[in-house]
CSV table of C-alpha atoms in Angstrom, one decimal:
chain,number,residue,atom,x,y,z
Z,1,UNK,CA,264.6,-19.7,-42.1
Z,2,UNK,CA,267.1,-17.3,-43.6
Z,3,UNK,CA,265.4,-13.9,-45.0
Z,4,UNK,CA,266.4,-13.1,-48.6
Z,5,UNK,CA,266.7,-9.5,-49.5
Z,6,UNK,CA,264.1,-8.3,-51.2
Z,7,UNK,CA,264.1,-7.9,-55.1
Z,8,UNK,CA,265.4,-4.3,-56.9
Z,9,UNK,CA,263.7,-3.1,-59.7
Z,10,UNK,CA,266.2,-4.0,-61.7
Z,11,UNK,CA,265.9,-8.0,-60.7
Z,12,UNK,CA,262.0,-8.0,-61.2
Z,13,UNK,CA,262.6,-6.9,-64.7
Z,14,UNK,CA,265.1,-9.8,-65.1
Z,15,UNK,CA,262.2,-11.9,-64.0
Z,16,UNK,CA,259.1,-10.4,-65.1
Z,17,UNK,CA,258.4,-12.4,-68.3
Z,18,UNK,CA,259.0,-15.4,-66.5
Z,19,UNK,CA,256.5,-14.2,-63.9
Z,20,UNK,CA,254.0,-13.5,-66.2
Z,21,UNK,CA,254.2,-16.9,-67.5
Z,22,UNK,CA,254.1,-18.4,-64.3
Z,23,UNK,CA,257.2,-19.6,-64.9
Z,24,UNK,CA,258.8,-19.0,-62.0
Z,25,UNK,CA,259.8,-21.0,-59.3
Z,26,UNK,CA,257.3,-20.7,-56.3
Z,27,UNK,CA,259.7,-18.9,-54.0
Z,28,UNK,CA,260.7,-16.5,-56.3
Z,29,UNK,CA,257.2,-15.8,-57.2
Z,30,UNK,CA,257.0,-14.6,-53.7
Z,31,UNK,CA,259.9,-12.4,-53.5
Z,32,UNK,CA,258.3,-11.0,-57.3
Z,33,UNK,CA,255.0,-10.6,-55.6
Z,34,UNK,CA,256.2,-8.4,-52.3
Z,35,UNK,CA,258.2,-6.5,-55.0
Z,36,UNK,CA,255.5,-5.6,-57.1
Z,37,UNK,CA,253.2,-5.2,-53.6
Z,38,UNK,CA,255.4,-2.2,-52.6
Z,39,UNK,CA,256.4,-0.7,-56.1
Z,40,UNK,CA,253.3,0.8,-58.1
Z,41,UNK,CA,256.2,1.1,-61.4
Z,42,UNK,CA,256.5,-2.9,-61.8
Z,43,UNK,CA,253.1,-3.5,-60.8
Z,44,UNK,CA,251.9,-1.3,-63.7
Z,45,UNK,CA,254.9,-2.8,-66.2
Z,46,UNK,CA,253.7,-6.4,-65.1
Z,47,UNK,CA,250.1,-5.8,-65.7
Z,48,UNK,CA,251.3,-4.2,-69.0
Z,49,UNK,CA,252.6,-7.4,-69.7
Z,50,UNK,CA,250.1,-9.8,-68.6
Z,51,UNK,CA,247.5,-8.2,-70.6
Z,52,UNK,CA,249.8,-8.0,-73.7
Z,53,UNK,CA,250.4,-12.1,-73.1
Z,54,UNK,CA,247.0,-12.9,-72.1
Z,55,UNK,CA,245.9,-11.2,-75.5
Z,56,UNK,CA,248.5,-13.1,-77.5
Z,57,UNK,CA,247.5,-16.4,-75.9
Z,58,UNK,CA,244.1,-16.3,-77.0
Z,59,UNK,CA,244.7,-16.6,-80.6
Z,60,UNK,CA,244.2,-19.5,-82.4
Z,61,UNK,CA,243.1,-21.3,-79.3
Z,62,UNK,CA,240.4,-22.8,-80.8
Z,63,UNK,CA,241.8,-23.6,-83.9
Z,64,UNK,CA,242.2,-27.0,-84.6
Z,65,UNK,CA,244.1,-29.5,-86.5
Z,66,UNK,CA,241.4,-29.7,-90.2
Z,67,UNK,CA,239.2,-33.2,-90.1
Z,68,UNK,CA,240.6,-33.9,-94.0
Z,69,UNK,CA,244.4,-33.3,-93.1
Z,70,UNK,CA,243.6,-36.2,-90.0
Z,71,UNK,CA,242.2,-38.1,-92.2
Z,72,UNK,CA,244.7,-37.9,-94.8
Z,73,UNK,CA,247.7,-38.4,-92.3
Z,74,UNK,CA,245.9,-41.5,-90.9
Z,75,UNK,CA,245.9,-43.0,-94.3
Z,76,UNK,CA,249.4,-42.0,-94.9
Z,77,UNK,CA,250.0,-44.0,-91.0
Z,78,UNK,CA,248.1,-47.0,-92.1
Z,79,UNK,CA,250.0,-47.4,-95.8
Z,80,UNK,CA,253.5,-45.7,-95.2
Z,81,UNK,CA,255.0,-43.9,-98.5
Z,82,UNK,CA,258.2,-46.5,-99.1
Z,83,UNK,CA,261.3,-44.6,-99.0
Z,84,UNK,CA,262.3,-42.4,-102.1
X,1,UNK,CA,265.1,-55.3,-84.4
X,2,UNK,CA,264.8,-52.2,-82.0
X,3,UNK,CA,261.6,-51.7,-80.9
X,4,UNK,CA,260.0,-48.5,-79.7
X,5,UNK,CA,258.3,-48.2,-75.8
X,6,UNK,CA,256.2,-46.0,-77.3
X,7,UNK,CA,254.6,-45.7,-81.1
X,8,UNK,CA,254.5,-43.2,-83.6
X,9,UNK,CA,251.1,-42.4,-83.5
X,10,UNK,CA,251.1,-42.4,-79.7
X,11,UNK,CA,253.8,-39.9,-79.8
X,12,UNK,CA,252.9,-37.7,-82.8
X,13,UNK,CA,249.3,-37.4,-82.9
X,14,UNK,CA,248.5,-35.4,-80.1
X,15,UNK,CA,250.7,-32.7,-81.2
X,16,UNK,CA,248.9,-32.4,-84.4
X,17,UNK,CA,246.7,-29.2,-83.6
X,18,UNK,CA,249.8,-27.3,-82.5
X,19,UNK,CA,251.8,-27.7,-85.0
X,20,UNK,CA,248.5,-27.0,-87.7
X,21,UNK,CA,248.6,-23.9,-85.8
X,22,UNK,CA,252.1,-23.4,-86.0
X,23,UNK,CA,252.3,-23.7,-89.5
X,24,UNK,CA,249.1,-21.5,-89.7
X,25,UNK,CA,251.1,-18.4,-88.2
X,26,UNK,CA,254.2,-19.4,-90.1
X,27,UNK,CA,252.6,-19.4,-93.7
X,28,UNK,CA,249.7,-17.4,-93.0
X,29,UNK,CA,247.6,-20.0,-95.2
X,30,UNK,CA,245.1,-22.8,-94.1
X,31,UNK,CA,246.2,-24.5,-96.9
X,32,UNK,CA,250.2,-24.4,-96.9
X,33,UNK,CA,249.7,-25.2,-92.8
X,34,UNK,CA,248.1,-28.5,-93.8
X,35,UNK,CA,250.9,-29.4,-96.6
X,36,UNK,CA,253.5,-28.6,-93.9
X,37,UNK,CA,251.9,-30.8,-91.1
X,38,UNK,CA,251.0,-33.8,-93.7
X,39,UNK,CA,254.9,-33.0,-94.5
X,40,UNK,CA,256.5,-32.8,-91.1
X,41,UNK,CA,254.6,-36.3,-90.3
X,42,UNK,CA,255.8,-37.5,-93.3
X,43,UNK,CA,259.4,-36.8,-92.3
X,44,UNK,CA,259.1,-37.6,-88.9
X,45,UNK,CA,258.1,-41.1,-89.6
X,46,UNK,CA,261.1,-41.3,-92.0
X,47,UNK,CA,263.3,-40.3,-89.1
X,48,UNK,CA,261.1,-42.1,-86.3
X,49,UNK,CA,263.9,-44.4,-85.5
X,50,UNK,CA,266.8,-41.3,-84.5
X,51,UNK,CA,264.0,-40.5,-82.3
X,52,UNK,CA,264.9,-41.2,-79.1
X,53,UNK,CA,262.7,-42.6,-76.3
X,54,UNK,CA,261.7,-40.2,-73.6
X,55,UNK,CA,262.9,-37.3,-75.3
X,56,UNK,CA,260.8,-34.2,-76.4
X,57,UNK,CA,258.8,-35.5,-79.1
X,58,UNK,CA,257.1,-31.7,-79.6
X,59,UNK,CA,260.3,-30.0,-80.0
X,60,UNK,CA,261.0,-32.4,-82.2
X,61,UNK,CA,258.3,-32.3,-84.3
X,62,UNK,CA,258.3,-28.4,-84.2
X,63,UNK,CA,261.9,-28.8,-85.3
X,64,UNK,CA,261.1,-30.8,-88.4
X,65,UNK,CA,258.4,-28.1,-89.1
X,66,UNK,CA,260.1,-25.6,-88.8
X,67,UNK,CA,262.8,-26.7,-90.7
X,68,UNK,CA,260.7,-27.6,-93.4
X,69,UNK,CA,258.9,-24.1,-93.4
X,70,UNK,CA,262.5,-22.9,-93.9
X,71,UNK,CA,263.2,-25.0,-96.6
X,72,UNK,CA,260.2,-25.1,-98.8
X,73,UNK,CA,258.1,-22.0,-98.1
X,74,UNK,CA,259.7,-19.1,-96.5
X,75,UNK,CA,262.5,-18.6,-99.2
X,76,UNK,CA,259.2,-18.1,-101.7
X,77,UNK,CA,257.6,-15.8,-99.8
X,78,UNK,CA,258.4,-13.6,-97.2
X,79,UNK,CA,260.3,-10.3,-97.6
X,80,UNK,CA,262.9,-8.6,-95.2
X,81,UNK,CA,260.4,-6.6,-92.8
X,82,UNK,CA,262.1,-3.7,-92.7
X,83,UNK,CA,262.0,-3.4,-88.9
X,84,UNK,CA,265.7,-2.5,-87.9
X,85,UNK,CA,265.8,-4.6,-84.6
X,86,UNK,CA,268.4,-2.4,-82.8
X,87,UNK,CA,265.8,0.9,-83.0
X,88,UNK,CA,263.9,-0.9,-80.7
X,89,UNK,CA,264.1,0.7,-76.9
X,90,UNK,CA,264.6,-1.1,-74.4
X,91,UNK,CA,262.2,0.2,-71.7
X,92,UNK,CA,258.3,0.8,-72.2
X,93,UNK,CA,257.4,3.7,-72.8
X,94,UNK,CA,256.5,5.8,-69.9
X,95,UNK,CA,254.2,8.7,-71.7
X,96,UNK,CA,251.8,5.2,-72.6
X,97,UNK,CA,248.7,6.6,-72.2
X,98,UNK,CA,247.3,3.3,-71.1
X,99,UNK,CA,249.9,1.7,-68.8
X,100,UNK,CA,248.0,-1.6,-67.8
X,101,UNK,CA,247.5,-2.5,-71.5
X,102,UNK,CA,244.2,-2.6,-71.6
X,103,UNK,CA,243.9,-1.9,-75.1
X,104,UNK,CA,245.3,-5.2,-76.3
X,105,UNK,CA,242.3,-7.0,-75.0
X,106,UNK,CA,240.0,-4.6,-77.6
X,107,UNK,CA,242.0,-5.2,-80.9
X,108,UNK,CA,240.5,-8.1,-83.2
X,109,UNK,CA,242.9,-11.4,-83.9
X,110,UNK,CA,243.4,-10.2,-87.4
X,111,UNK,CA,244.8,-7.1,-86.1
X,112,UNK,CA,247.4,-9.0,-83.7
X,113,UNK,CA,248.2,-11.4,-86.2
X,114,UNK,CA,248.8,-8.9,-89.0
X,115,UNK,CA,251.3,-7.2,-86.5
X,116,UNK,CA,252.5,-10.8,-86.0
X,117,UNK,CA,253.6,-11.4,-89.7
X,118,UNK,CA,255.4,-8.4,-90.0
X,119,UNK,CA,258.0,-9.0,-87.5
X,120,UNK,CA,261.4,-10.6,-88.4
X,121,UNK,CA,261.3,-14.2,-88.6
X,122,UNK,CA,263.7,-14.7,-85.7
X,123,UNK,CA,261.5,-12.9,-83.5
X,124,UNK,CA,258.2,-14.0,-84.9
X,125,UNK,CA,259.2,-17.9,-84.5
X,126,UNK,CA,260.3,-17.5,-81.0
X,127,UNK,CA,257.0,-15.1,-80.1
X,128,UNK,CA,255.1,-18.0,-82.1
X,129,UNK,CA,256.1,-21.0,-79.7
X,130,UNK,CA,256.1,-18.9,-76.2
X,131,UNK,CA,253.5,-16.5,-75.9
X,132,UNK,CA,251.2,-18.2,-78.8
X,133,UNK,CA,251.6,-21.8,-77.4
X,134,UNK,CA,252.5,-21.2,-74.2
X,135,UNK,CA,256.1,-23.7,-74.8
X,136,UNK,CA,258.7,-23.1,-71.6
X,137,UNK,CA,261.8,-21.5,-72.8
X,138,UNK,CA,263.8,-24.8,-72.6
X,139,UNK,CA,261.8,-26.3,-75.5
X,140,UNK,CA,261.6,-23.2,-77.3
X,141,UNK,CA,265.4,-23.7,-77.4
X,142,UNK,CA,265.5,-27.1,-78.3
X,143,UNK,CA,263.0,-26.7,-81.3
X,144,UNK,CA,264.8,-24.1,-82.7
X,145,UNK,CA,268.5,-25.3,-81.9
X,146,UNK,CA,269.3,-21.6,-80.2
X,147,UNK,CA,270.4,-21.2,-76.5
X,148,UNK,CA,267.9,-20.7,-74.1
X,149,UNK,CA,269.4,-16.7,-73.6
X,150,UNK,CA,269.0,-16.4,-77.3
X,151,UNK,CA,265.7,-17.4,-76.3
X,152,UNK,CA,264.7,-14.7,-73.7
X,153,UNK,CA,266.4,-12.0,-75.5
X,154,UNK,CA,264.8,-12.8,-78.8
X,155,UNK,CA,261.6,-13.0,-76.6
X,156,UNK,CA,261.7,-10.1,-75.2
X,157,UNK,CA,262.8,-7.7,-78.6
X,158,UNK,CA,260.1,-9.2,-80.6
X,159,UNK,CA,257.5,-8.6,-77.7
X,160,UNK,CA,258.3,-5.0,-77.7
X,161,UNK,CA,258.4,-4.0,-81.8
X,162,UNK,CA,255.0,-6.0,-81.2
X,163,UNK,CA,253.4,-4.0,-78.2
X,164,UNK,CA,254.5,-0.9,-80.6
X,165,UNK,CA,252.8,-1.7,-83.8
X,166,UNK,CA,249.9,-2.4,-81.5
X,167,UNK,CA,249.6,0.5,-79.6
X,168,UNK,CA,250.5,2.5,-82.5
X,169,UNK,CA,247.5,1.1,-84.0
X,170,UNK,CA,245.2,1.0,-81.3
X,171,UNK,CA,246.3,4.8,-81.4
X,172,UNK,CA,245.9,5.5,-84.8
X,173,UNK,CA,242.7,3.7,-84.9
X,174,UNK,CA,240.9,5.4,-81.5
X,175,UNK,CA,240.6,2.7,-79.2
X,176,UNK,CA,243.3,4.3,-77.3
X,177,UNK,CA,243.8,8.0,-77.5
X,178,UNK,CA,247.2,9.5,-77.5
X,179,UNK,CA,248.1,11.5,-73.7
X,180,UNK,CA,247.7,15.2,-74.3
X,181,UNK,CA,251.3,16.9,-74.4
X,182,UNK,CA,253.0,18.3,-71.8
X,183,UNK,CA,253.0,22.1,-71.2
Protein backbone atom coordinates (compact mmCIF):
# COMPACT_ATOMS: atom_id res chain seq x y z
CA UNK A 1 0.00 0.00 0.00
CA UNK A 2 1.27 3.31 -1.37
CA UNK A 3 1.45 6.20 1.58
CA UNK A 4 -0.27 9.41 0.45
CA UNK A 5 1.21 12.63 1.72
CA UNK A 6 -0.57 14.00 4.28
CA UNK A 7 -3.12 16.84 3.79
CA UNK A 8 -1.92 20.89 4.08
CA UNK A 9 -4.03 23.22 5.62
CA UNK A 10 -4.86 24.56 2.70
CA UNK A 11 -6.49 21.04 1.25
CA UNK A 12 -8.45 20.41 4.52
CA UNK A 13 -10.12 23.72 3.97
CA UNK A 14 -10.92 22.56 0.40
CA UNK A 15 -12.57 19.67 2.11
CA UNK A 16 -13.85 20.67 5.22
CA UNK A 17 -17.48 21.29 4.46
CA UNK A 18 -17.58 18.15 2.82
CA UNK A 19 -16.13 16.57 5.97
CA UNK A 20 -18.52 18.01 8.05
CA UNK A 21 -21.27 16.58 6.10
CA UNK A 22 -19.83 13.36 5.98
CA UNK A 23 -19.54 13.70 2.66
CA UNK A 24 -16.41 12.55 1.99
CA UNK A 25 -15.12 9.54 0.65
CA UNK A 26 -13.91 7.10 3.52
CA UNK A 27 -10.23 7.38 2.58
CA UNK A 28 -10.18 10.93 2.55
CA UNK A 29 -11.85 11.13 5.70
CA UNK A 30 -8.90 9.53 7.04
CA UNK A 31 -6.24 11.61 5.55
CA UNK A 32 -8.90 14.77 7.03
CA UNK A 33 -8.92 13.14 10.31
CA UNK A 34 -4.76 12.69 10.87
CA UNK A 35 -4.79 16.34 9.57
CA UNK A 36 -7.01 17.73 11.97
CA UNK A 37 -5.29 15.04 14.79
CA UNK A 38 -1.93 17.03 14.41
CA UNK A 39 -3.25 20.66 13.69
CA UNK A 40 -5.17 22.34 16.74
CA UNK A 41 -6.18 25.49 13.83
CA UNK A 42 -8.50 23.06 11.64
CA UNK A 43 -9.57 21.04 14.49
CA UNK A 44 -10.96 24.32 16.04
CA UNK A 45 -12.24 25.71 12.29
CA UNK A 46 -13.97 22.15 11.91
CA UNK A 47 -15.58 22.09 15.14
CA UNK A 48 -16.65 25.67 14.30
CA UNK A 49 -18.31 24.29 11.56
CA UNK A 50 -19.89 21.27 12.82
CA UNK A 51 -21.62 23.08 15.50
CA UNK A 52 -22.78 25.87 13.04
CA UNK A 53 -24.23 22.78 10.70
CA UNK A 54 -25.43 20.68 13.46
CA UNK A 55 -27.44 23.96 14.63
CA UNK A 56 -28.79 24.56 11.19
CA UNK A 57 -29.84 21.00 10.75
CA UNK A 58 -32.11 20.96 13.58
CA UNK A 59 -34.58 23.37 12.30
CA UNK A 60 -37.68 22.35 11.08
CA UNK A 61 -36.93 18.79 11.66
CA UNK A 62 -39.93 18.13 13.07
CA UNK A 63 -41.95 20.00 10.98
CA UNK A 64 -44.18 18.20 8.89
CA UNK A 65 -46.15 18.22 5.78
CA UNK A 66 -50.05 19.92 7.44
CA UNK A 67 -52.76 16.85 7.66
CA UNK A 68 -55.38 19.31 5.47
CA UNK A 69 -52.72 20.11 2.62
CA UNK A 70 -52.43 15.78 2.44
CA UNK A 71 -55.76 15.62 2.43
CA UNK A 72 -56.35 18.11 -0.11
CA UNK A 73 -53.56 16.88 -2.49
CA UNK A 74 -55.08 13.29 -2.18
CA UNK A 75 -58.32 14.58 -3.42
CA UNK A 76 -56.63 16.47 -6.13
CA UNK A 77 -54.71 12.68 -6.87
CA UNK A 78 -57.95 10.88 -6.83
CA UNK A 79 -59.98 13.52 -9.33
CA UNK A 80 -57.16 15.17 -11.42
CA UNK A 81 -57.78 19.01 -12.45
CA UNK A 82 -58.32 18.40 -16.54
CA UNK A 83 -55.85 20.45 -18.34
CA UNK A 84 -56.47 24.30 -18.68
CA UNK B 1 -49.57 4.08 -24.19
CA UNK B 2 -46.27 4.53 -22.07
CA UNK B 3 -46.57 3.30 -18.92
CA UNK B 4 -44.72 4.37 -15.85
CA UNK B 5 -42.49 1.47 -13.49
CA UNK B 6 -43.25 3.51 -10.89
CA UNK B 7 -46.51 5.87 -9.99
CA UNK B 8 -47.03 9.30 -9.20
CA UNK B 9 -47.89 8.95 -5.85
CA UNK B 10 -45.26 6.41 -5.23
CA UNK B 11 -42.76 8.86 -6.36
CA UNK B 12 -44.12 12.22 -5.05
CA UNK B 13 -45.57 11.57 -1.88
CA UNK B 14 -42.80 10.84 0.27
CA UNK B 15 -41.21 14.00 -0.54
CA UNK B 16 -44.07 15.97 0.59
CA UNK B 17 -42.74 17.06 4.18
CA UNK B 18 -39.56 18.43 2.52
CA UNK B 19 -40.72 20.33 0.16
CA UNK B 20 -43.61 21.84 2.92
CA UNK B 21 -40.58 22.72 4.67
CA UNK B 22 -38.90 24.07 1.78
CA UNK B 23 -41.53 26.27 0.91
CA UNK B 24 -41.90 27.15 4.64
CA UNK B 25 -38.23 28.75 4.60
CA UNK B 26 -38.79 30.19 1.15
CA UNK B 27 -42.13 32.16 1.95
CA UNK B 28 -41.71 32.39 5.51
CA UNK B 29 -45.62 31.58 5.74
CA UNK B 30 -47.51 28.25 6.75
CA UNK B 31 -49.94 29.28 4.56
CA UNK B 32 -48.12 30.25 1.13
CA UNK B 33 -45.86 26.87 1.86
CA UNK B 34 -49.05 24.87 1.55
CA UNK B 35 -50.33 26.76 -1.73
CA UNK B 36 -46.87 26.17 -3.23
CA UNK B 37 -46.78 22.34 -2.39
CA UNK B 38 -50.65 21.74 -3.40
CA UNK B 39 -49.08 23.86 -6.58
CA UNK B 40 -45.82 22.03 -7.28
CA UNK B 41 -47.96 18.60 -7.21
CA UNK B 42 -50.30 20.09 -9.25
CA UNK B 43 -47.60 20.86 -11.92
CA UNK B 44 -45.75 17.95 -11.42
CA UNK B 45 -48.62 15.71 -12.38
CA UNK B 46 -49.11 17.95 -15.45
CA UNK B 47 -45.55 17.14 -16.34
CA UNK B 48 -45.49 13.54 -14.90
CA UNK B 49 -44.94 12.08 -18.26
CA UNK B 50 -41.27 14.18 -19.09
CA UNK B 51 -40.41 12.64 -15.94
CA UNK B 52 -38.17 10.24 -16.55
CA UNK B 53 -37.87 6.79 -14.82
CA UNK B 54 -35.10 6.40 -12.35
CA UNK B 55 -34.14 9.83 -12.32
CA UNK B 56 -34.16 12.16 -9.27
CA UNK B 57 -37.77 12.64 -8.55
CA UNK B 58 -36.73 15.25 -5.38
CA UNK B 59 -34.62 17.45 -7.44
CA UNK B 60 -37.29 17.50 -9.52
CA UNK B 61 -39.90 18.25 -7.55
CA UNK B 62 -37.70 20.93 -5.70
CA UNK B 63 -37.17 22.23 -9.15
CA UNK B 64 -40.81 22.79 -9.92
CA UNK B 65 -41.06 24.47 -6.41
CA UNK B 66 -38.64 26.42 -6.65
CA UNK B 67 -39.49 27.58 -9.86
CA UNK B 68 -42.82 28.31 -8.88
CA UNK B 69 -41.69 30.23 -5.72
CA UNK B 70 -39.83 32.38 -8.32
CA UNK B 71 -42.61 32.84 -10.35
CA UNK B 72 -45.53 33.52 -8.11
CA UNK B 73 -44.20 34.71 -4.79
CA UNK B 74 -40.80 36.06 -4.56
CA UNK B 75 -41.29 38.87 -7.19
CA UNK B 76 -44.20 40.15 -4.52
CA UNK B 77 -42.30 39.99 -1.72
CA UNK B 78 -38.89 40.03 -0.91
CA UNK B 79 -36.61 43.04 -1.18
CA UNK B 80 -32.81 43.20 -2.17
CA UNK B 81 -31.08 42.42 1.36
CA UNK B 82 -28.68 44.77 1.22
CA UNK B 83 -25.85 42.35 2.10
CA UNK B 84 -23.04 43.22 -0.56
CA UNK B 85 -21.74 39.51 -1.08
CA UNK B 86 -18.14 40.47 -2.03
CA UNK B 87 -17.61 42.29 1.75
CA UNK B 88 -17.80 39.01 3.02
CA UNK B 89 -14.04 37.58 4.18
CA UNK B 90 -13.07 34.79 3.28
CA UNK B 91 -11.44 33.24 6.44
CA UNK B 92 -13.20 33.07 10.04
CA UNK B 93 -12.43 35.25 12.09
CA UNK B 94 -9.57 34.59 14.38
CA UNK B 95 -10.27 37.14 17.43
CA UNK B 96 -13.87 34.79 17.74
CA UNK B 97 -14.18 34.74 21.11
CA UNK B 98 -15.76 31.40 20.95
CA UNK B 99 -13.89 29.37 18.36
CA UNK B 100 -15.79 25.88 18.61
CA UNK B 101 -19.18 27.64 17.95
CA UNK B 102 -20.72 26.82 20.82
CA UNK B 103 -22.93 29.55 20.82
CA UNK B 104 -24.98 28.42 17.79
CA UNK B 105 -26.31 25.59 19.76
CA UNK B 106 -27.90 28.45 22.54
CA UNK B 107 -29.75 30.73 19.92
CA UNK B 108 -33.60 29.92 19.49
CA UNK B 109 -34.89 28.69 15.72
CA UNK B 110 -36.50 32.10 15.28
CA UNK B 111 -33.32 33.68 15.74
CA UNK B 112 -31.49 31.38 13.03
CA UNK B 113 -34.22 31.59 10.73
CA UNK B 114 -34.61 35.30 10.93
CA UNK B 115 -30.81 35.44 9.94
CA UNK B 116 -31.88 32.95 7.36
CA UNK B 117 -34.38 35.29 5.49
CA UNK B 118 -32.23 38.06 5.35
CA UNK B 119 -29.67 36.53 3.20
CA UNK B 120 -29.68 36.89 -0.73
CA UNK B 121 -31.82 34.48 -2.30
CA UNK B 122 -28.96 32.82 -4.15
CA UNK B 123 -27.30 31.98 -1.03
CA UNK B 124 -30.36 31.39 1.08
CA UNK B 125 -31.85 28.60 -1.55
CA UNK B 126 -28.56 26.76 -1.75
CA UNK B 127 -28.02 27.04 2.47
CA UNK B 128 -31.89 25.90 2.32
CA UNK B 129 -31.38 22.42 0.46
CA UNK B 130 -27.74 21.58 2.04
CA UNK B 131 -27.30 22.34 5.46
CA UNK B 132 -31.34 22.54 6.20
CA UNK B 133 -32.12 19.23 4.44
CA UNK B 134 -29.07 17.69 4.38
CA UNK B 135 -29.30 17.27 0.03
CA UNK B 136 -25.63 16.19 -1.43
CA UNK B 137 -24.19 18.87 -3.55
CA UNK B 138 -25.02 16.94 -6.83
CA UNK B 139 -28.77 17.31 -6.20
CA UNK B 140 -28.50 20.65 -4.95
CA UNK B 141 -27.22 21.29 -8.45
CA UNK B 142 -29.66 19.64 -10.29
CA UNK B 143 -32.68 21.29 -8.48
CA UNK B 144 -31.42 24.48 -8.96
CA UNK B 145 -29.94 24.02 -12.65
CA UNK B 146 -26.41 25.64 -11.33
CA UNK B 147 -22.99 23.74 -11.49
CA UNK B 148 -22.09 21.74 -8.63
CA UNK B 149 -18.87 24.60 -8.04
CA UNK B 150 -21.59 27.19 -8.15
CA UNK B 151 -22.85 25.03 -5.56
CA UNK B 152 -19.92 24.92 -3.02
CA UNK B 153 -19.02 28.44 -3.52
CA UNK B 154 -22.42 29.71 -3.07
CA UNK B 155 -22.47 27.27 -0.01
CA UNK B 156 -19.79 28.31 1.51
CA UNK B 157 -20.44 32.57 1.13
CA UNK B 158 -23.85 32.23 2.45
CA UNK B 159 -22.56 30.01 5.38
CA UNK B 160 -20.23 32.74 6.45
CA UNK B 161 -22.64 36.24 6.13
CA UNK B 162 -24.77 33.65 8.25
CA UNK B 163 -22.18 32.55 11.00
CA UNK B 164 -21.71 36.63 11.12
CA UNK B 165 -25.21 37.78 11.74
CA UNK B 166 -25.16 35.04 14.27
CA UNK B 167 -22.37 35.74 16.22
CA UNK B 168 -22.92 39.30 15.89
CA UNK B 169 -26.18 38.58 17.59
CA UNK B 170 -25.25 36.19 19.96
CA UNK B 171 -22.75 39.08 20.82
CA UNK B 172 -24.97 41.81 20.97
CA UNK B 173 -27.41 39.80 22.82
CA UNK B 174 -24.82 38.30 25.77
CA UNK B 175 -24.77 34.78 25.13
CA UNK B 176 -21.38 35.25 23.87
CA UNK B 177 -19.30 38.10 25.14
CA UNK B 178 -17.01 39.96 22.93
CA UNK B 179 -12.78 39.00 23.71
CA UNK B 180 -11.36 41.84 25.66
CA UNK B 181 -9.02 43.98 23.34
CA UNK B 182 -5.62 43.66 22.89
CA UNK B 183 -3.17 45.86 24.80
Amino acid sequence: MTEQPDWDCRRAGEELDAFVRGDLPLAEAGRMQSHLDRCGHCAEVARYEQAFRDRLRAIDTDTCCPEALLQRIRDLLASPPRES
Amino acid sequence: MFSHPTSFDDEVLPHLDLLYRVGLRLTGDPAAAEDLVQETVLKALRAWSSFRPGSNARAWLVTILRNQFINTWRKQKRAPTGIDPESIPDQPDRNNPDPEGRFFAELVDETVTEALDALPDDFREVVILSDLEGLPYAEVAEALAIPVGTVKSRLFRGRRILQGTLRRYAEETGVIRPREEQR
